[in-house]
mmCIF file with all atom_site columns, C-alpha atoms in Angstrom:
data_model
loop_
_atom_site.group_PDB
_atom_site.id
_atom_site.type_symbol
_atom_site.label_atom_id
_atom_site.label_alt_id
_atom_site.label_comp_id
_atom_site.label_asym_id
_atom_site.label_entity_id
_atom_site.label_seq_id
_atom_site.pdbx_PDB_ins_code
_atom_site.Cartn_x
_atom_site.Cartn_y
_atom_site.Cartn_z
_atom_site.occupancy
_atom_site.B_iso_or_equiv
_atom_site.pdbx_formal_charge
_atom_site.auth_seq_id
_atom_site.auth_comp_id
_atom_site.auth_asym_id
_atom_site.auth_atom_id
_atom_site.pdbx_PDB_model_num
ATOM 1   C CA . MET A 1 1   ? 0.752   17.257  0.217   1.00 61.00 ? 1   MET A CA 1
ATOM 2   C CA . THR A 1 2   ? 3.595   16.741  -2.280  1.00 70.00 ? 2   THR A CA 1
ATOM 3   C CA . ASP A 1 3   ? 5.229   13.980  -0.225  1.00 89.00 ? 3   ASP A CA 1
ATOM 4   C CA . ARG A 1 4   ? 2.151   12.817  1.688   1.00 95.00 ? 4   ARG A CA 1
ATOM 5   C CA . LEU A 1 5   ? 1.686   9.587   -0.288  1.00 98.00 ? 5   LEU A CA 1
ATOM 6   C CA . PHE A 1 6   ? 5.296   8.454   0.081   1.00 98.00 ? 6   PHE A CA 1
ATOM 7   C CA . ASP A 1 7   ? 5.500   9.547   3.706   1.00 97.00 ? 7   ASP A CA 1
ATOM 8   C CA . PHE A 1 8   ? 2.351   7.526   4.444   1.00 98.00 ? 8   PHE A CA 1
ATOM 9   C CA . TRP A 1 9   ? 3.792   4.313   2.989   1.00 98.00 ? 9   TRP A CA 1
ATOM 10  C CA . SER A 1 10  ? 7.168   4.818   4.668   1.00 97.00 ? 10  SER A CA 1
ATOM 11  C CA . LYS A 1 11  ? 5.432   4.121   7.989   1.00 96.00 ? 11  LYS A CA 1
ATOM 12  C CA . ILE A 1 12  ? 4.457   0.503   7.306   1.00 98.00 ? 12  ILE A CA 1
ATOM 13  C CA . PRO A 1 13  ? 6.670   -2.258  8.762   1.00 97.00 ? 13  PRO A CA 1
ATOM 14  C CA . ARG A 1 14  ? 8.438   -4.166  5.993   1.00 95.00 ? 14  ARG A CA 1
ATOM 15  C CA . ASP A 1 15  ? 6.707   -7.460  6.876   1.00 96.00 ? 15  ASP A CA 1
ATOM 16  C CA . ALA A 1 16  ? 3.219   -6.026  7.519   1.00 97.00 ? 16  ALA A CA 1
ATOM 17  C CA . CYS A 1 17  ? 0.289   -7.170  5.418   1.00 97.00 ? 17  CYS A CA 1
ATOM 18  C CA . CYS A 1 18  ? -1.706  -4.033  6.171   1.00 97.00 ? 18  CYS A CA 1
ATOM 19  C CA . HIS A 1 19  ? -0.830  -0.428  6.877   1.00 98.00 ? 19  HIS A CA 1
ATOM 20  C CA . PRO A 1 20  ? -1.241  0.498   10.567  1.00 98.00 ? 20  PRO A CA 1
ATOM 21  C CA . GLU A 1 21  ? -3.698  3.255   9.663   1.00 98.00 ? 21  GLU A CA 1
ATOM 22  C CA . ASP A 1 22  ? -5.850  0.785   7.709   1.00 98.00 ? 22  ASP A CA 1
ATOM 23  C CA . ALA A 1 23  ? -5.908  -1.895  10.414  1.00 97.00 ? 23  ALA A CA 1
ATOM 24  C CA . THR A 1 24  ? -9.046  -0.713  12.207  1.00 97.00 ? 24  THR A CA 1
ATOM 25  C CA . VAL A 1 25  ? -11.139 -0.486  9.049   1.00 97.00 ? 25  VAL A CA 1
ATOM 26  C CA . LEU A 1 26  ? -9.908  -3.829  7.726   1.00 97.00 ? 26  LEU A CA 1
ATOM 27  C CA . GLY A 1 27  ? -10.687 -5.419  11.070  1.00 95.00 ? 27  GLY A CA 1
ATOM 28  C CA . ARG A 1 28  ? -14.261 -4.276  11.349  1.00 95.00 ? 28  ARG A CA 1
ATOM 29  C CA . ALA A 1 29  ? -15.570 -4.213  7.765   1.00 93.00 ? 29  ALA A CA 1
ATOM 30  C CA . PRO A 1 30  ? -16.149 -7.281  5.561   1.00 94.00 ? 30  PRO A CA 1
ATOM 31  C CA . HIS A 1 31  ? -13.912 -7.424  2.493   1.00 96.00 ? 31  HIS A CA 1
ATOM 32  C CA . HIS A 1 32  ? -12.285 -9.821  0.010   1.00 95.00 ? 32  HIS A CA 1
ATOM 33  C CA . PHE A 1 33  ? -8.674  -8.632  0.280   1.00 97.00 ? 33  PHE A CA 1
ATOM 34  C CA . GLN A 1 34  ? -5.860  -11.125 0.771   1.00 96.00 ? 34  GLN A CA 1
ATOM 35  C CA . ALA A 1 35  ? -4.738  -10.827 4.391   1.00 95.00 ? 35  ALA A CA 1
ATOM 36  C CA . ASP A 1 36  ? -1.466  -12.700 3.775   1.00 96.00 ? 36  ASP A CA 1
ATOM 37  C CA . CYS A 1 37  ? 0.045   -10.488 1.061   1.00 97.00 ? 37  CYS A CA 1
ATOM 38  C CA . LEU A 1 38  ? 2.012   -7.267  1.163   1.00 97.00 ? 38  LEU A CA 1
ATOM 39  C CA . PRO A 1 39  ? 0.123   -4.144  0.040   1.00 97.00 ? 39  PRO A CA 1
ATOM 40  C CA . ALA A 1 40  ? 1.254   -1.937  -2.832  1.00 95.00 ? 40  ALA A CA 1
ATOM 41  C CA . ALA A 1 41  ? -0.338  1.374   -3.804  1.00 97.00 ? 41  ALA A CA 1
ATOM 42  C CA . TYR A 1 42  ? 2.246   2.012   -6.508  1.00 98.00 ? 42  TYR A CA 1
ATOM 43  C CA . TRP A 1 43  ? 5.073   0.406   -8.440  1.00 97.00 ? 43  TRP A CA 1
ATOM 44  C CA . GLY A 1 44  ? 7.969   2.003   -10.244 1.00 97.00 ? 44  GLY A CA 1
ATOM 45  C CA . PRO A 1 45  ? 9.523   5.478   -10.015 1.00 98.00 ? 45  PRO A CA 1
ATOM 46  C CA . LEU A 1 46  ? 6.274   7.322   -9.291  1.00 98.00 ? 46  LEU A CA 1
ATOM 47  C CA . ILE A 1 47  ? 8.079   10.411  -8.030  1.00 97.00 ? 47  ILE A CA 1
ATOM 48  C CA . THR A 1 48  ? 9.712   11.106  -11.398 1.00 97.00 ? 48  THR A CA 1
ATOM 49  C CA . ALA A 1 49  ? 8.092   8.814   -14.012 1.00 97.00 ? 49  ALA A CA 1
ATOM 50  C CA . PRO A 1 50  ? 7.003   10.734  -17.133 1.00 98.00 ? 50  PRO A CA 1
ATOM 51  C CA . ILE A 1 51  ? 4.258   8.115   -17.659 1.00 98.00 ? 51  ILE A CA 1
ATOM 52  C CA . VAL A 1 52  ? 1.816   6.914   -14.980 1.00 98.00 ? 52  VAL A CA 1
ATOM 53  C CA . LEU A 1 53  ? -0.837  4.233   -15.508 1.00 98.00 ? 53  LEU A CA 1
ATOM 54  C CA . LEU A 1 54  ? -3.832  4.244   -13.159 1.00 98.00 ? 54  LEU A CA 1
ATOM 55  C CA . PHE A 1 55  ? -5.460  1.005   -12.004 1.00 98.00 ? 55  PHE A CA 1
ATOM 56  C CA . LEU A 1 56  ? -7.955  0.003   -9.346  1.00 97.00 ? 56  LEU A CA 1
ATOM 57  C CA . SER A 1 57  ? -6.134  -2.527  -7.165  1.00 96.00 ? 57  SER A CA 1
ATOM 58  C CA . PRO A 1 58  ? -3.520  -5.293  -7.418  1.00 95.00 ? 58  PRO A CA 1
ATOM 59  C CA . GLY A 1 59  ? -4.564  -8.751  -8.561  1.00 93.00 ? 59  GLY A CA 1
ATOM 60  C CA . PHE A 1 60  ? -3.623  -11.947 -6.747  1.00 94.00 ? 60  PHE A CA 1
ATOM 61  C CA . THR A 1 61  ? -1.796  -15.137 -7.655  1.00 92.00 ? 61  THR A CA 1
ATOM 62  C CA . ALA A 1 62  ? -0.907  -17.985 -5.296  1.00 92.00 ? 62  ALA A CA 1
ATOM 63  C CA . SER A 1 63  ? 2.803   -17.171 -5.552  1.00 93.00 ? 63  SER A CA 1
ATOM 64  C CA . ASP A 1 64  ? 2.170   -13.773 -3.933  1.00 93.00 ? 64  ASP A CA 1
ATOM 65  C CA . VAL A 1 65  ? 1.819   -15.427 -0.522  1.00 95.00 ? 65  VAL A CA 1
ATOM 66  C CA . ASP A 1 66  ? 5.276   -17.026 -0.593  1.00 94.00 ? 66  ASP A CA 1
ATOM 67  C CA . HIS A 1 67  ? 6.692   -13.830 -2.057  1.00 94.00 ? 67  HIS A CA 1
ATOM 68  C CA . ALA A 1 68  ? 5.320   -11.861 0.904   1.00 94.00 ? 68  ALA A CA 1
ATOM 69  C CA . GLN A 1 69  ? 6.994   -14.228 3.359   1.00 95.00 ? 69  GLN A CA 1
ATOM 70  C CA . SER A 1 70  ? 10.420  -14.046 1.719   1.00 96.00 ? 70  SER A CA 1
ATOM 71  C CA . GLU A 1 71  ? 13.151  -11.592 2.601   1.00 96.00 ? 71  GLU A CA 1
ATOM 72  C CA . GLU A 1 72  ? 13.584  -10.837 -1.092  1.00 96.00 ? 72  GLU A CA 1
ATOM 73  C CA . GLY A 1 73  ? 9.899   -9.985  -1.437  1.00 96.00 ? 73  GLY A CA 1
ATOM 74  C CA . ARG A 1 74  ? 9.843   -7.780  1.653   1.00 97.00 ? 74  ARG A CA 1
ATOM 75  C CA . SER A 1 75  ? 12.959  -5.946  0.515   1.00 97.00 ? 75  SER A CA 1
ATOM 76  C CA . LEU A 1 76  ? 11.449  -5.426  -2.922  1.00 97.00 ? 76  LEU A CA 1
ATOM 77  C CA . TYR A 1 77  ? 8.272   -3.893  -1.494  1.00 97.00 ? 77  TYR A CA 1
ATOM 78  C CA . GLU A 1 78  ? 10.326  -1.727  0.841   1.00 97.00 ? 78  GLU A CA 1
ATOM 79  C CA . ARG A 1 79  ? 12.270  -0.320  -2.117  1.00 97.00 ? 79  ARG A CA 1
ATOM 80  C CA . GLN A 1 80  ? 9.124   0.196   -4.174  1.00 97.00 ? 80  GLN A CA 1
ATOM 81  C CA . ARG A 1 81  ? 7.452   2.196   -1.405  1.00 97.00 ? 81  ARG A CA 1
ATOM 82  C CA . THR A 1 82  ? 10.101  4.890   -1.755  1.00 97.00 ? 82  THR A CA 1
ATOM 83  C CA . GLY A 1 83  ? 8.556   5.817   -5.101  1.00 98.00 ? 83  GLY A CA 1
ATOM 84  C CA . ALA A 1 84  ? 12.043  5.955   -6.633  1.00 97.00 ? 84  ALA A CA 1
ATOM 85  C CA . ALA A 1 85  ? 12.725  2.319   -7.601  1.00 97.00 ? 85  ALA A CA 1
ATOM 86  C CA . ASN A 1 86  ? 12.508  0.955   -11.134 1.00 96.00 ? 86  ASN A CA 1
ATOM 87  C CA . LEU A 1 87  ? 9.714   -1.461  -11.964 1.00 96.00 ? 87  LEU A CA 1
ATOM 88  C CA . PRO A 1 88  ? 10.734  -5.006  -10.951 1.00 94.00 ? 88  PRO A CA 1
ATOM 89  C CA . ASN A 1 89  ? 11.909  -7.347  -13.678 1.00 93.00 ? 89  ASN A CA 1
ATOM 90  C CA . GLU A 1 90  ? 10.963  -10.991 -14.175 1.00 93.00 ? 90  GLU A CA 1
ATOM 91  C CA . GLU A 1 91  ? 13.661  -12.282 -11.845 1.00 94.00 ? 91  GLU A CA 1
ATOM 92  C CA . GLU A 1 92  ? 12.604  -9.991  -9.011  1.00 94.00 ? 92  GLU A CA 1
ATOM 93  C CA . TYR A 1 93  ? 8.843   -10.625 -9.227  1.00 94.00 ? 93  TYR A CA 1
ATOM 94  C CA . PRO A 1 94  ? 7.680   -13.084 -11.940 1.00 93.00 ? 94  PRO A CA 1
ATOM 95  C CA . ALA A 1 95  ? 3.930   -12.739 -11.311 1.00 91.00 ? 95  ALA A CA 1
ATOM 96  C CA . ALA A 1 96  ? 3.921   -8.952  -11.431 1.00 92.00 ? 96  ALA A CA 1
ATOM 97  C CA . TYR A 1 97  ? 6.248   -8.892  -14.434 1.00 92.00 ? 97  TYR A CA 1
ATOM 98  C CA . GLY A 1 98  ? 3.903   -11.146 -16.392 1.00 91.00 ? 98  GLY A CA 1
ATOM 99  C CA . TRP A 1 99  ? 0.939   -8.891  -15.740 1.00 91.00 ? 99  TRP A CA 1
ATOM 100 C CA . TRP A 1 100 ? 2.740   -5.626  -16.489 1.00 91.00 ? 100 TRP A CA 1
ATOM 101 C CA . ASN A 1 101 ? 4.226   -7.107  -19.633 1.00 91.00 ? 101 ASN A CA 1
ATOM 102 C CA . ALA A 1 102 ? 0.734   -8.012  -20.829 1.00 92.00 ? 102 ALA A CA 1
ATOM 103 C CA . VAL A 1 103 ? -0.697  -4.559  -20.038 1.00 94.00 ? 103 VAL A CA 1
ATOM 104 C CA . THR A 1 104 ? 2.083   -2.550  -21.666 1.00 95.00 ? 104 THR A CA 1
ATOM 105 C CA . ARG A 1 105 ? 2.164   -4.716  -24.800 1.00 95.00 ? 105 ARG A CA 1
ATOM 106 C CA . GLN A 1 106 ? -0.654  -2.559  -26.187 1.00 97.00 ? 106 GLN A CA 1
ATOM 107 C CA . PHE A 1 107 ? 1.801   0.328   -26.551 1.00 97.00 ? 107 PHE A CA 1
ATOM 108 C CA . GLY A 1 108 ? 4.037   -1.680  -28.868 1.00 94.00 ? 108 GLY A CA 1
ATOM 109 C CA . VAL A 1 109 ? 7.256   -1.288  -26.906 1.00 92.00 ? 109 VAL A CA 1
ATOM 110 C CA . ASP A 1 110 ? 9.547   -3.756  -25.169 1.00 88.00 ? 110 ASP A CA 1
ATOM 111 C CA . TRP A 1 111 ? 8.725   -4.002  -21.473 1.00 86.00 ? 111 TRP A CA 1
ATOM 112 C CA . SER A 1 112 ? 12.377  -3.782  -20.427 1.00 83.00 ? 112 SER A CA 1
ATOM 113 C CA . THR A 1 113 ? 12.571  -0.238  -21.788 1.00 89.00 ? 113 THR A CA 1
ATOM 114 C CA . LEU A 1 114 ? 9.774   0.917   -19.463 1.00 93.00 ? 114 LEU A CA 1
ATOM 115 C CA . ARG A 1 115 ? 11.315  0.201   -16.071 1.00 94.00 ? 115 ARG A CA 1
ATOM 116 C CA . LYS A 1 116 ? 12.804  3.660   -15.512 1.00 95.00 ? 116 LYS A CA 1
ATOM 117 C CA . SER A 1 117 ? 10.019  5.660   -17.126 1.00 97.00 ? 117 SER A CA 1
ATOM 118 C CA . VAL A 1 118 ? 6.665   4.110   -16.208 1.00 97.00 ? 118 VAL A CA 1
ATOM 119 C CA . ALA A 1 119 ? 4.910   3.836   -12.850 1.00 98.00 ? 119 ALA A CA 1
ATOM 120 C CA . PHE A 1 120 ? 1.640   2.157   -11.866 1.00 98.00 ? 120 PHE A CA 1
ATOM 121 C CA . LEU A 1 121 ? -0.672  3.726   -9.273  1.00 98.00 ? 121 LEU A CA 1
ATOM 122 C CA . ASN A 1 122 ? -3.456  1.714   -7.632  1.00 98.00 ? 122 ASN A CA 1
ATOM 123 C CA . LEU A 1 123 ? -6.378  3.338   -5.846  1.00 98.00 ? 123 LEU A CA 1
ATOM 124 C CA . GLY A 1 124 ? -6.625  0.274   -3.610  1.00 97.00 ? 124 GLY A CA 1
ATOM 125 C CA . ALA A 1 125 ? -3.399  -1.143  -2.186  1.00 98.00 ? 125 ALA A CA 1
ATOM 126 C CA . TYR A 1 126 ? -4.557  -4.646  -1.232  1.00 98.00 ? 126 TYR A CA 1
ATOM 127 C CA . LYS A 1 127 ? -4.551  -7.722  -3.441  1.00 97.00 ? 127 LYS A CA 1
ATOM 128 C CA . SER A 1 128 ? -7.675  -9.694  -4.320  1.00 96.00 ? 128 SER A CA 1
ATOM 129 C CA . LYS A 1 129 ? -8.615  -12.299 -6.917  1.00 92.00 ? 129 LYS A CA 1
ATOM 130 C CA . GLN A 1 130 ? -11.395 -10.024 -8.153  1.00 92.00 ? 130 GLN A CA 1
ATOM 131 C CA . PHE A 1 131 ? -12.264 -6.598  -6.863  1.00 94.00 ? 131 PHE A CA 1
ATOM 132 C CA . HIS A 1 132 ? -15.586 -6.663  -4.990  1.00 94.00 ? 132 HIS A CA 1
ATOM 133 C CA . ASP A 1 133 ? -15.024 -3.917  -2.431  1.00 94.00 ? 133 ASP A CA 1
ATOM 134 C CA . PRO A 1 134 ? -15.690 -0.431  -3.844  1.00 94.00 ? 134 PRO A CA 1
ATOM 135 C CA . HIS A 1 135 ? -17.131 0.561   -0.464  1.00 94.00 ? 135 HIS A CA 1
ATOM 136 C CA . MET A 1 136 ? -13.658 0.198   1.054   1.00 96.00 ? 136 MET A CA 1
ATOM 137 C CA . LEU A 1 137 ? -12.112 2.868   -1.151  1.00 95.00 ? 137 LEU A CA 1
ATOM 138 C CA . SER A 1 138 ? -13.739 5.686   0.785   1.00 95.00 ? 138 SER A CA 1
ATOM 139 C CA . ALA A 1 139 ? -13.165 3.989   4.150   1.00 97.00 ? 139 ALA A CA 1
ATOM 140 C CA . LEU A 1 140 ? -9.481  3.066   3.950   1.00 98.00 ? 140 LEU A CA 1
ATOM 141 C CA . PRO A 1 141 ? -7.034  5.847   4.874   1.00 98.00 ? 141 PRO A CA 1
ATOM 142 C CA . SER A 1 142 ? -4.551  4.471   2.333   1.00 98.00 ? 142 SER A CA 1
ATOM 143 C CA . SER A 1 143 ? -7.024  4.866   -0.539  1.00 98.00 ? 143 SER A CA 1
ATOM 144 C CA . ARG A 1 144 ? -7.995  8.352   0.579   1.00 98.00 ? 144 ARG A CA 1
ATOM 145 C CA . VAL A 1 145 ? -4.324  9.378   0.696   1.00 98.00 ? 145 VAL A CA 1
ATOM 146 C CA . THR A 1 146 ? -3.755  8.009   -2.813  1.00 98.00 ? 146 THR A CA 1
ATOM 147 C CA . LEU A 1 147 ? -6.790  9.763   -4.274  1.00 98.00 ? 147 LEU A CA 1
ATOM 148 C CA . ALA A 1 148 ? -5.955  13.054  -2.569  1.00 97.00 ? 148 ALA A CA 1
ATOM 149 C CA . TRP A 1 149 ? -2.383  12.920  -3.884  1.00 98.00 ? 149 TRP A CA 1
ATOM 150 C CA . ALA A 1 150 ? -3.527  12.059  -7.392  1.00 98.00 ? 150 ALA A CA 1
ATOM 151 C CA . GLN A 1 151 ? -6.078  14.862  -7.531  1.00 97.00 ? 151 GLN A CA 1
ATOM 152 C CA . ALA A 1 152 ? -3.872  17.496  -5.896  1.00 97.00 ? 152 ALA A CA 1
ATOM 153 C CA . ILE A 1 153 ? -0.488  16.646  -7.465  1.00 98.00 ? 153 ILE A CA 1
ATOM 154 C CA . LEU A 1 154 ? -0.556  14.080  -10.275 1.00 98.00 ? 154 LEU A CA 1
ATOM 155 C CA . PHE A 1 155 ? -3.629  15.173  -12.229 1.00 98.00 ? 155 PHE A CA 1
ATOM 156 C CA . PRO A 1 156 ? -2.644  18.866  -12.355 1.00 98.00 ? 156 PRO A CA 1
ATOM 157 C CA . GLN A 1 157 ? 0.809   17.799  -13.589 1.00 98.00 ? 157 GLN A CA 1
ATOM 158 C CA . ALA A 1 158 ? -0.816  15.780  -16.376 1.00 98.00 ? 158 ALA A CA 1
ATOM 159 C CA . GLU A 1 159 ? -3.246  18.551  -17.297 1.00 98.00 ? 159 GLU A CA 1
ATOM 160 C CA . ALA A 1 160 ? -0.270  20.886  -17.581 1.00 98.00 ? 160 ALA A CA 1
ATOM 161 C CA . GLY A 1 161 ? 1.527   18.402  -19.853 1.00 98.00 ? 161 GLY A CA 1
ATOM 162 C CA . GLU A 1 162 ? 4.295   17.639  -17.364 1.00 98.00 ? 162 GLU A CA 1
ATOM 163 C CA . ARG A 1 163 ? 3.407   13.935  -17.294 1.00 98.00 ? 163 ARG A CA 1
ATOM 164 C CA . LEU A 1 164 ? 1.317   11.505  -19.304 1.00 98.00 ? 164 LEU A CA 1
ATOM 165 C CA . VAL A 1 165 ? -1.325  9.881   -17.075 1.00 98.00 ? 165 VAL A CA 1
ATOM 166 C CA . ILE A 1 166 ? -3.603  7.170   -18.473 1.00 98.00 ? 166 ILE A CA 1
ATOM 167 C CA . CYS A 1 167 ? -6.487  5.740   -16.454 1.00 98.00 ? 167 CYS A CA 1
ATOM 168 C CA . LEU A 1 168 ? -6.913  2.108   -17.470 1.00 98.00 ? 168 LEU A CA 1
ATOM 169 C CA . ARG A 1 169 ? -9.383  0.978   -14.819 1.00 96.00 ? 169 ARG A CA 1
ATOM 170 C CA . SER A 1 170 ? -12.467 2.390   -13.087 1.00 95.00 ? 170 SER A CA 1
ATOM 171 C CA . ALA A 1 171 ? -12.212 6.051   -14.019 1.00 97.00 ? 171 ALA A CA 1
ATOM 172 C CA . LYS A 1 172 ? -15.224 6.977   -11.896 1.00 96.00 ? 172 LYS A CA 1
ATOM 173 C CA . TYR A 1 173 ? -13.445 5.949   -8.693  1.00 97.00 ? 173 TYR A CA 1
ATOM 174 C CA . TRP A 1 174 ? -10.588 8.286   -9.616  1.00 98.00 ? 174 TRP A CA 1
ATOM 175 C CA . GLY A 1 175 ? -13.030 11.144  -10.092 1.00 97.00 ? 175 GLY A CA 1
ATOM 176 C CA . LEU A 1 176 ? -12.754 10.979  -13.866 1.00 97.00 ? 176 LEU A CA 1
ATOM 177 C CA . ALA A 1 177 ? -15.200 10.298  -16.686 1.00 95.00 ? 177 ALA A CA 1
ATOM 178 C CA . THR A 1 178 ? -14.323 8.081   -19.609 1.00 95.00 ? 178 THR A CA 1
ATOM 179 C CA . LYS A 1 179 ? -13.480 10.531  -22.381 1.00 94.00 ? 179 LYS A CA 1
ATOM 180 C CA . GLU A 1 180 ? -13.342 9.357   -25.994 1.00 92.00 ? 180 GLU A CA 1
ATOM 181 C CA . ASP A 1 181 ? -12.342 12.589  -27.722 1.00 92.00 ? 181 ASP A CA 1
ATOM 182 C CA . GLY A 1 182 ? -9.061  13.430  -26.003 1.00 94.00 ? 182 GLY A CA 1
ATOM 183 C CA . PRO A 1 183 ? -7.440  14.274  -22.691 1.00 97.00 ? 183 PRO A CA 1
ATOM 184 C CA . PHE A 1 184 ? -8.371  16.460  -19.776 1.00 97.00 ? 184 PHE A CA 1
ATOM 185 C CA . GLY A 1 185 ? -5.980  19.351  -20.241 1.00 98.00 ? 185 GLY A CA 1
ATOM 186 C CA . ASP A 1 186 ? -2.843  18.331  -22.115 1.00 98.00 ? 186 ASP A CA 1
ATOM 187 C CA . ALA A 1 187 ? -2.152  14.749  -21.028 1.00 98.00 ? 187 ALA A CA 1
ATOM 188 C CA . LEU A 1 188 ? -4.664  13.259  -18.545 1.00 98.00 ? 188 LEU A CA 1
ATOM 189 C CA . TYR A 1 189 ? -6.483  10.471  -20.377 1.00 98.00 ? 189 TYR A CA 1
ATOM 190 C CA . ALA A 1 190 ? -9.364  8.192   -19.408 1.00 98.00 ? 190 ALA A CA 1
ATOM 191 C CA . PRO A 1 191 ? -9.914  6.214   -22.639 1.00 98.00 ? 191 PRO A CA 1
ATOM 192 C CA . PRO A 1 192 ? -12.476 3.439   -23.133 1.00 97.00 ? 192 PRO A CA 1
ATOM 193 C CA . HIS A 1 193 ? -10.882 0.177   -22.014 1.00 96.00 ? 193 HIS A CA 1
ATOM 194 C CA . THR A 1 194 ? -11.543 -3.417  -21.015 1.00 95.00 ? 194 THR A CA 1
ATOM 195 C CA . ARG A 1 195 ? -11.528 -4.712  -17.439 1.00 91.00 ? 195 ARG A CA 1
ATOM 196 C CA . ALA A 1 196 ? -8.006  -5.977  -18.123 1.00 92.00 ? 196 ALA A CA 1
ATOM 197 C CA . GLY A 1 197 ? -6.789  -2.430  -18.726 1.00 96.00 ? 197 GLY A CA 1
ATOM 198 C CA . VAL A 1 198 ? -6.513  -2.669  -22.508 1.00 97.00 ? 198 VAL A CA 1
ATOM 199 C CA . MET A 1 199 ? -7.636  0.382   -24.491 1.00 97.00 ? 199 MET A CA 1
ATOM 200 C CA . LEU A 1 200 ? -10.347 -0.177  -27.065 1.00 97.00 ? 200 LEU A CA 1
ATOM 201 C CA . ARG A 1 201 ? -9.236  0.173   -30.685 1.00 95.00 ? 201 ARG A CA 1
ATOM 202 C CA . THR A 1 202 ? -10.220 3.752   -31.403 1.00 94.00 ? 202 THR A CA 1
ATOM 203 C CA . PRO A 1 203 ? -8.428  6.767   -32.901 1.00 95.00 ? 203 PRO A CA 1
ATOM 204 C CA . LEU A 1 204 ? -7.818  7.916   -29.314 1.00 97.00 ? 204 LEU A CA 1
ATOM 205 C CA . ARG A 1 205 ? -5.860  4.740   -28.616 1.00 97.00 ? 205 ARG A CA 1
ATOM 206 C CA . ASP A 1 206 ? -3.566  5.565   -31.530 1.00 97.00 ? 206 ASP A CA 1
ATOM 207 C CA . ARG A 1 207 ? -3.079  9.096   -30.214 1.00 97.00 ? 207 ARG A CA 1
ATOM 208 C CA . ILE A 1 208 ? -2.271  7.885   -26.703 1.00 98.00 ? 208 ILE A CA 1
ATOM 209 C CA . THR A 1 209 ? 0.103   5.224   -28.006 1.00 98.00 ? 209 THR A CA 1
ATOM 210 C CA . ALA A 1 210 ? 2.011   7.808   -30.025 1.00 97.00 ? 210 ALA A CA 1
ATOM 211 C CA . GLU A 1 211 ? 2.248   10.088  -26.991 1.00 97.00 ? 211 GLU A CA 1
ATOM 212 C CA . PHE A 1 212 ? 3.377   7.157   -24.818 1.00 98.00 ? 212 PHE A CA 1
ATOM 213 C CA . ARG A 1 213 ? 6.204   6.335   -27.188 1.00 97.00 ? 213 ARG A CA 1
ATOM 214 C CA . ARG A 1 214 ? 7.241   9.974   -27.522 1.00 96.00 ? 214 ARG A CA 1
ATOM 215 C CA . ARG A 1 215 ? 7.532   10.438  -23.785 1.00 96.00 ? 215 ARG A CA 1
ATOM 216 C CA . LEU A 1 216 ? 9.255   7.115   -23.353 1.00 93.00 ? 216 LEU A CA 1
ATOM 217 C CA . ASN A 1 217 ? 11.960  8.238   -25.760 1.00 86.00 ? 217 ASN A CA 1
ATOM 218 C CA . GLY A 1 218 ? 12.397  11.538  -23.963 1.00 75.00 ? 218 GLY A CA 1
#
């Protein structure tokens, strides 16, 4: 189970827009996912990152299509699927950089300092302009693998204080409840937040921000 998530994503061809194990479900069920983009369940050094941010699924911009067709884009996704690569910078992936920069601004740190220490984990791996497909999360093998890995490996690590995990989108799909008074265990948080993944201004936000900065600085 420890390596199941990374082993699963190592089996996708570098130019494929869907994982082979997801192809049957995607072919027979209606959905709003972009069929011309590369999938990504996670970004950054997920294997070792002391901080992991949970989201629902990747967003979509028009530039993602050209990025998926480029050798640079395919190589980038291939490296990211190892779970050991740093988060891409602006030169490597401008659209993703802009979004991550906006999300992490709430922690009051420079984005460039996060690349080696923060990872993003998506429950859904496929891009869409807006997420309208919660029914697919239980049907897609890729989503089931992600959730199983999170619940068996990542969440226990956070509850034990080994990592800081912050759910910033759709806690209920992760099997969590929004919790305003603190973490589950030592460091598994599901704070109140906006649809954009920004924590509401509460005392808990201040606590999480302080913990984020502490772990970022080692």
